[in-house]
mmCIF file of C-alpha atoms in Angstrom:
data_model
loop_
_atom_site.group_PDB
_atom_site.id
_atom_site.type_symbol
_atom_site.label_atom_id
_atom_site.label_comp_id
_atom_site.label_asym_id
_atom_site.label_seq_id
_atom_site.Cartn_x
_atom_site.Cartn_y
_atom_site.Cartn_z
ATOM 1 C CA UNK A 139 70.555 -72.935 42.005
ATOM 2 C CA UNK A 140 71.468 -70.803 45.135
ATOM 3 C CA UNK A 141 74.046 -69.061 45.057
ATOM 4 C CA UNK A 142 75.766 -65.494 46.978
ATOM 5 C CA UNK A 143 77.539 -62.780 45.549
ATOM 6 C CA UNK A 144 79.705 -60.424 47.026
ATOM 7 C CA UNK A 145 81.799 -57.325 46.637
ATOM 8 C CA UNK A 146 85.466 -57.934 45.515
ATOM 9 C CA UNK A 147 88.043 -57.125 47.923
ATOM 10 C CA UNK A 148 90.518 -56.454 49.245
ATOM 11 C CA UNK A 149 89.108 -53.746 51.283
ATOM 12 C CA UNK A 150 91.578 -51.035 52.310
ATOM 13 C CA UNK A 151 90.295 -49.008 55.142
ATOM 14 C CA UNK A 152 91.765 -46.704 57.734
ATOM 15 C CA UNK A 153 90.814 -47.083 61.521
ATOM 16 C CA UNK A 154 88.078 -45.521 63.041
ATOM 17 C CA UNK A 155 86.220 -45.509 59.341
ATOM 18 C CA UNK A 156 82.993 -46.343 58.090
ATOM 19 C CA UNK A 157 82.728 -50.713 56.145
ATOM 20 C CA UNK A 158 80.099 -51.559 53.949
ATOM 21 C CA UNK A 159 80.754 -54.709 52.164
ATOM 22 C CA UNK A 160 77.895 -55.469 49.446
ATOM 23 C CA UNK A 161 75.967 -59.098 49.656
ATOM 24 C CA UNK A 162 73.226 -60.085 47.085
ATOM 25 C CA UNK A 163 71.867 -63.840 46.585
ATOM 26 C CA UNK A 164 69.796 -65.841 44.672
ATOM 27 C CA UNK A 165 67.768 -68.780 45.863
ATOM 28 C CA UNK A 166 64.135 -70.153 45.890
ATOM 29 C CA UNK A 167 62.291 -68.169 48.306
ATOM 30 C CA UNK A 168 63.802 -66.274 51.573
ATOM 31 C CA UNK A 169 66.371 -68.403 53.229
ATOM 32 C CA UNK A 170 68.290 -67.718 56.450
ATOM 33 C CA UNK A 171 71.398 -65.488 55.552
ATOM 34 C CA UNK A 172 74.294 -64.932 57.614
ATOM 35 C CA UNK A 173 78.036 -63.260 57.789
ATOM 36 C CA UNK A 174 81.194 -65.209 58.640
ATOM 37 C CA UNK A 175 84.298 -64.170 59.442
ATOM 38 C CA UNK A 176 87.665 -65.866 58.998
ATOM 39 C CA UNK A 177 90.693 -63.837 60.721
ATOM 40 C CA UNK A 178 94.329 -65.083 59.877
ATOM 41 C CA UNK A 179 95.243 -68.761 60.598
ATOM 42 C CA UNK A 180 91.748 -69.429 61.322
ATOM 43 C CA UNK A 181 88.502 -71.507 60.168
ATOM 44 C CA UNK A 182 85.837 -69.504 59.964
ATOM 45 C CA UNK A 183 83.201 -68.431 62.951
ATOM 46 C CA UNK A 184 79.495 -66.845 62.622
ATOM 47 C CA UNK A 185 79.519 -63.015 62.947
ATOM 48 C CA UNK A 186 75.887 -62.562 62.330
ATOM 49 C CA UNK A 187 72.719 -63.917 60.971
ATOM 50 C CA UNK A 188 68.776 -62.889 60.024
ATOM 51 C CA UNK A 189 66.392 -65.229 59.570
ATOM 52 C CA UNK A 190 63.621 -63.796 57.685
ATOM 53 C CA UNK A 191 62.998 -60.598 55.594
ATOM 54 C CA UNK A 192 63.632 -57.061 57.332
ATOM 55 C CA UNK A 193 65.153 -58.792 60.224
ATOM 56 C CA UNK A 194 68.659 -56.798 61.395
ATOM 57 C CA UNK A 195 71.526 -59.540 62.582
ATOM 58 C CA UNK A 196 74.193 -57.161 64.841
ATOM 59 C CA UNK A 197 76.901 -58.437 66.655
ATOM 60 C CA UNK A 198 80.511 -56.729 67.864
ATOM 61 C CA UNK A 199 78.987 -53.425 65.855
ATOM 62 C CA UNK A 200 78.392 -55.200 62.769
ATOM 63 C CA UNK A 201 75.080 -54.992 61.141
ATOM 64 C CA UNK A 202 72.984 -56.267 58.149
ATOM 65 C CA UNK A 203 69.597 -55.991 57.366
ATOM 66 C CA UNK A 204 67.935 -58.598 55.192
ATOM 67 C CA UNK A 205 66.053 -56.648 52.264
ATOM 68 C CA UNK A 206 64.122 -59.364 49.541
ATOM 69 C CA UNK A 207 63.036 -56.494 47.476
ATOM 70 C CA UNK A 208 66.889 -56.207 46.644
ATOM 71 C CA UNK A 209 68.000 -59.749 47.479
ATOM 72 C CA UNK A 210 70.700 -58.021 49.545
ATOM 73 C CA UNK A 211 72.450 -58.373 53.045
ATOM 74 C CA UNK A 212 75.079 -56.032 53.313
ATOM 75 C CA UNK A 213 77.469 -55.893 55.935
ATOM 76 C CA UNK A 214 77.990 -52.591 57.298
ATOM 77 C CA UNK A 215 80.365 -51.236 60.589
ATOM 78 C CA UNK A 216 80.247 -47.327 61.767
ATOM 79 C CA UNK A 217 83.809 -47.593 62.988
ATOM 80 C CA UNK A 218 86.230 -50.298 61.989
ATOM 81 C CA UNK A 219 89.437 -51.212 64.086
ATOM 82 C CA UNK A 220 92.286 -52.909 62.887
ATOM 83 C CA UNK A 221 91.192 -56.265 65.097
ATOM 84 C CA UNK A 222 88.581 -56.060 62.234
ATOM 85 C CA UNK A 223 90.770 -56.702 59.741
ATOM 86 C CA UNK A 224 90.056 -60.307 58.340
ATOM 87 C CA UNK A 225 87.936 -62.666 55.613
ATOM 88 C CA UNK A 226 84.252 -62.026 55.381
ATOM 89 C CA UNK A 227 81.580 -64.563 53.892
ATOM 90 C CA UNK A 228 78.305 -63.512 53.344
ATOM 91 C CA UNK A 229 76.366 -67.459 53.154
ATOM 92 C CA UNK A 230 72.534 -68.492 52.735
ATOM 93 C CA UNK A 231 71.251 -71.748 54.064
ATOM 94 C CA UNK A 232 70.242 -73.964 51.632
ATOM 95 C CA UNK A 233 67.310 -76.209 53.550
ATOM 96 C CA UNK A 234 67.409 -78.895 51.093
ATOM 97 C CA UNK A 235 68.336 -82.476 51.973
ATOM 98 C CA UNK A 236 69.175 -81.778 55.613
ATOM 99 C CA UNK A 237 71.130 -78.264 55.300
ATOM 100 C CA UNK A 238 74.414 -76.618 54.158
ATOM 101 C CA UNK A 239 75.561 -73.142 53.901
ATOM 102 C CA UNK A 240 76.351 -72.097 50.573
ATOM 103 C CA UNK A 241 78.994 -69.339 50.750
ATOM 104 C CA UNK A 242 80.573 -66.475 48.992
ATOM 105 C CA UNK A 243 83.610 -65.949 47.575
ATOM 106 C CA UNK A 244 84.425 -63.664 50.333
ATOM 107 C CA UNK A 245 85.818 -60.277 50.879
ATOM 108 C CA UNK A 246 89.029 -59.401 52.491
ATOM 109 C CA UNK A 247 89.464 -56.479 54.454
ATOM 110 C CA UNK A 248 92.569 -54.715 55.768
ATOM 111 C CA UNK A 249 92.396 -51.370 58.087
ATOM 112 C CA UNK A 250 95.418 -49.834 58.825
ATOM 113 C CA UNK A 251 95.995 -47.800 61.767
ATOM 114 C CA UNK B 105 86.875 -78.302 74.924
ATOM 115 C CA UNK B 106 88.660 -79.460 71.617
ATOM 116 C CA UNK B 107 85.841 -78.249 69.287
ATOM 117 C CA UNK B 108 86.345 -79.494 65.839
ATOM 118 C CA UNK B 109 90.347 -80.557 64.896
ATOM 119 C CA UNK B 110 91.824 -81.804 61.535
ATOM 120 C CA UNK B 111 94.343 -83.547 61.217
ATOM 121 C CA UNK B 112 97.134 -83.478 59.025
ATOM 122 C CA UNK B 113 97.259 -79.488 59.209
ATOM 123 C CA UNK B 114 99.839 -79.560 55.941
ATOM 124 C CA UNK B 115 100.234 -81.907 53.718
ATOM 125 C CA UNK B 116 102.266 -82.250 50.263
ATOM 126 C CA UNK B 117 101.382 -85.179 47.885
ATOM 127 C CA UNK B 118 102.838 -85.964 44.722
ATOM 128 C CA UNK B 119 100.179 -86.652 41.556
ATOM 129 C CA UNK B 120 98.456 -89.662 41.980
ATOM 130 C CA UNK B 121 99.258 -90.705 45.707
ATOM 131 C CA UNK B 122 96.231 -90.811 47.809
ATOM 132 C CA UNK B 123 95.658 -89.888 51.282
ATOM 133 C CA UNK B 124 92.352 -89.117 54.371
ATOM 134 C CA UNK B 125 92.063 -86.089 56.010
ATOM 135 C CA UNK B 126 90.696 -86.343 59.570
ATOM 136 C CA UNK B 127 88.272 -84.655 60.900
ATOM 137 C CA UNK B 128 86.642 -85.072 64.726
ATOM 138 C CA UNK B 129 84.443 -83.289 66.931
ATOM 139 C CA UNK B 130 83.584 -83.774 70.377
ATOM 140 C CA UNK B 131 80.043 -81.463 70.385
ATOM 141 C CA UNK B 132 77.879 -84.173 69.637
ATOM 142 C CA UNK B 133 76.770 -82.641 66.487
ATOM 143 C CA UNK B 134 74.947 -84.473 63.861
ATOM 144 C CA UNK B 135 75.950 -82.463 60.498
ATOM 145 C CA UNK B 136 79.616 -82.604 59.346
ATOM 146 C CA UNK B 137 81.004 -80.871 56.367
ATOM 147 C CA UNK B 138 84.170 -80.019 54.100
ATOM 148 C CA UNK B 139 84.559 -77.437 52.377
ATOM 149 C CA UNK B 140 87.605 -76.245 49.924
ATOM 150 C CA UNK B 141 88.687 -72.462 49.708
ATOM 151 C CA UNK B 142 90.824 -71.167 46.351
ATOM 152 C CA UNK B 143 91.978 -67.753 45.848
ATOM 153 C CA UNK B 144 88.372 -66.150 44.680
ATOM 154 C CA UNK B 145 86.332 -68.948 45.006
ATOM 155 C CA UNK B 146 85.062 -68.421 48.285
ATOM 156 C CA UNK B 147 84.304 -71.873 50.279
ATOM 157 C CA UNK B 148 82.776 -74.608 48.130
ATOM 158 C CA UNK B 149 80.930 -77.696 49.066
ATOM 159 C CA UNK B 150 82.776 -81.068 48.605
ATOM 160 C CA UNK B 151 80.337 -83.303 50.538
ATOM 161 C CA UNK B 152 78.415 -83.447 53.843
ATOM 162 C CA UNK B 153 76.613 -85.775 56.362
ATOM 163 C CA UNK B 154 73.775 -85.243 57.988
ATOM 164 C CA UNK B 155 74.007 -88.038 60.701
ATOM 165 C CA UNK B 156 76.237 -90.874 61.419
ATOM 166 C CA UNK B 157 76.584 -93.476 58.254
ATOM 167 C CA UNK B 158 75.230 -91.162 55.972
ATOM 168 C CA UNK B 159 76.853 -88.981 53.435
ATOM 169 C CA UNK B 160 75.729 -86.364 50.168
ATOM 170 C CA UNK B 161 77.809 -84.744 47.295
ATOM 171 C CA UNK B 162 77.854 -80.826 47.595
ATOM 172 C CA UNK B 163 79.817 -78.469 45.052
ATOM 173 C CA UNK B 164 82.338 -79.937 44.282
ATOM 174 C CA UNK B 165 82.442 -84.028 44.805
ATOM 175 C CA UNK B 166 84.588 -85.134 41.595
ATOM 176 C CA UNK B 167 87.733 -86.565 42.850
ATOM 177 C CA UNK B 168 86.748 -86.967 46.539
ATOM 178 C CA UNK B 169 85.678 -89.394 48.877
ATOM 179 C CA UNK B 170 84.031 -89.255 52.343
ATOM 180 C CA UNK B 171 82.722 -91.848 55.285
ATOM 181 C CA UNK B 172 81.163 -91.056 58.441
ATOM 182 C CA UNK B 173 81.524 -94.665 60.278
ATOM 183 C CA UNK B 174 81.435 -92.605 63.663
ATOM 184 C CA UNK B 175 79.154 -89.879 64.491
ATOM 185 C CA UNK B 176 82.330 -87.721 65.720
ATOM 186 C CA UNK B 177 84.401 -88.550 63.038
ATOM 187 C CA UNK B 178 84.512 -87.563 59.238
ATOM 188 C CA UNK B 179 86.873 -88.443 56.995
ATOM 189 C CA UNK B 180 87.739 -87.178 53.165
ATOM 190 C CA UNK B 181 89.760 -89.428 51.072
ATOM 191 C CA UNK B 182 91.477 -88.864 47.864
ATOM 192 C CA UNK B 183 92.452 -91.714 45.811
ATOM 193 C CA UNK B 184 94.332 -89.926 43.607
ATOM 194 C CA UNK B 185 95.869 -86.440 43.976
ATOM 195 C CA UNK B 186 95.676 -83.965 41.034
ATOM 196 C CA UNK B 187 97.170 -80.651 41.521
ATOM 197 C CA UNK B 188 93.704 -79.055 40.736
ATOM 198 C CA UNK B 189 92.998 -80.242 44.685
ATOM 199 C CA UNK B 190 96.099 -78.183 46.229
ATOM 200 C CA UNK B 191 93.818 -75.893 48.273
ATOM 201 C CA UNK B 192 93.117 -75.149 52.439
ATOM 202 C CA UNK B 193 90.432 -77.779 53.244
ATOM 203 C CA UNK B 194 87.802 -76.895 56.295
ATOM 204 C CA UNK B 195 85.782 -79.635 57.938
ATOM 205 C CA UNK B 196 82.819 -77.935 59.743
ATOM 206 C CA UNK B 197 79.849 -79.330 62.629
ATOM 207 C CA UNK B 198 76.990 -78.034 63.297
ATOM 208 C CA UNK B 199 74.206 -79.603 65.895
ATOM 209 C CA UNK B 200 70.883 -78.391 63.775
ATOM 210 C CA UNK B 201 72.435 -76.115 60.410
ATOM 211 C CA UNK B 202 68.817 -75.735 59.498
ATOM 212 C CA UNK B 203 67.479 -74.197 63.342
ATOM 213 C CA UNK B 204 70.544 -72.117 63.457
ATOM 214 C CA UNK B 205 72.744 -71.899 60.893
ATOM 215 C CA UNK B 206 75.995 -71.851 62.750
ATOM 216 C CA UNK B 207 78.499 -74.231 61.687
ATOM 217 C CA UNK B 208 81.683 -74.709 63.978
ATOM 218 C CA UNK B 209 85.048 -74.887 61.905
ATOM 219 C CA UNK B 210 88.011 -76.162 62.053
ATOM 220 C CA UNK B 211 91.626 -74.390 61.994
ATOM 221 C CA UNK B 212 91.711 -75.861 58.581
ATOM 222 C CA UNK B 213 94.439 -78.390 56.522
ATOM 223 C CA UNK B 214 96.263 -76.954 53.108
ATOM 224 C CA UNK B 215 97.650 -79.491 50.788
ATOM 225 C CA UNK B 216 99.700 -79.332 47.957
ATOM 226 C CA UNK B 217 99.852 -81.924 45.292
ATOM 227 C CA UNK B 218 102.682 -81.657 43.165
#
């Protein structure tokens, strides 16, 4: 079945540092991926998303690049600010029977001033 | 605007009592989800709806019940609490998860079952 894997966290960065946090999947062929993020207290909300292969999804100076020769989508950030600090969840649609997302297990990241 | 809101927002049940968590949204969306997230587990899939009446197992089902009478209203029941269901529970919405992919959370409701 589909699933997503991700890096384990937590994540311990300092400010103004460089984030890559490591997103592979496996599915049936090359569905819509995306990045969540869930900061303290709260449910999650999209960051990001690509919906086919090579695409780049950016938002808020997050990127990822979707690459199906390496079934990744890593989430990468030149310069990371303590607002970043938070829960991220790398997810892959699954288009079967109407839709979900299927998620990972999520990485936690903490950047300290 | 309201968004999506659950409701209780903590909960502690002993074993075996049973209660509904409430979820509404006022977007109009058709698909409605919960999810459960552990410790290193990530979100998993308890069961969905993709349209008002209609409902489908995800992940995790076992132990869980859902209806969707309304379209802005999706409830998850549990007859009979097990401490293997303490955990934050997330209802989600989306209006088309297959055009766009962006589901709209809630703030989330943690139980504990004792």
């Amino acid at each position: 079945g589909n699933s997503v894997t991700q890096m384990e966290g937590p994540v311990t960065l300092s400010e103004e540092a460089f984030l890559t946090i490591n997103c592979t999947y496996t599915a049936t062929g090359y569905p819509s991926l995306f990045w969540y993020v869930q900061y303290p207290g709260e449910g999650l909300q999209l960051l990001l998303k690509a919906t086919k292969a090579d695409d780049k999804g950016s938002n808020k100076g997050f990127e990822a690049t979707y690459r199906k020769e390496t079934t990744s989508f890593h989430l990468e950030k030149g310069s990371v600010q303590v607002s970043d600090s938070a829960v991220y969840f790398c997810a892959l649609l699954d288009a079967y029977q109407g839709g979900k997302l299927i998620f990972g297990q999520g990485t936690e990241l903490s950047v300290k001033p | 605007n309201a968004g999506v809101t659950q409701t209780p927002k903590f909960r502690v049940l002993k074993t075996g009592q049973s209660m509904t968590l409430l979820c509404a949204q006022d977007m109009n969306h058709e698909y409605m989800y919960w999810y459960r997230q552990d410790p290193g587990m990530g979100l998993r899939l308890i069961h969905y709806s993709v349209g008002e009446g209609t409902t489908a197992k995800g992940e995790v089902p076992d132990g869980y019940n859902v209806s969707r009478l309304k379209k802005q209203n999706f409830l998850l029941g549990l007859e009979s609490a097990a401490p293997s269901q303490t955990s934050v529970y997330f209802c989600a919405s989306s209006y088309s998860v297959r055009d766009t992919g962006e589901l709209f959370f809630g703030e989330g409701s943690r139980l504990t079952v004792l």
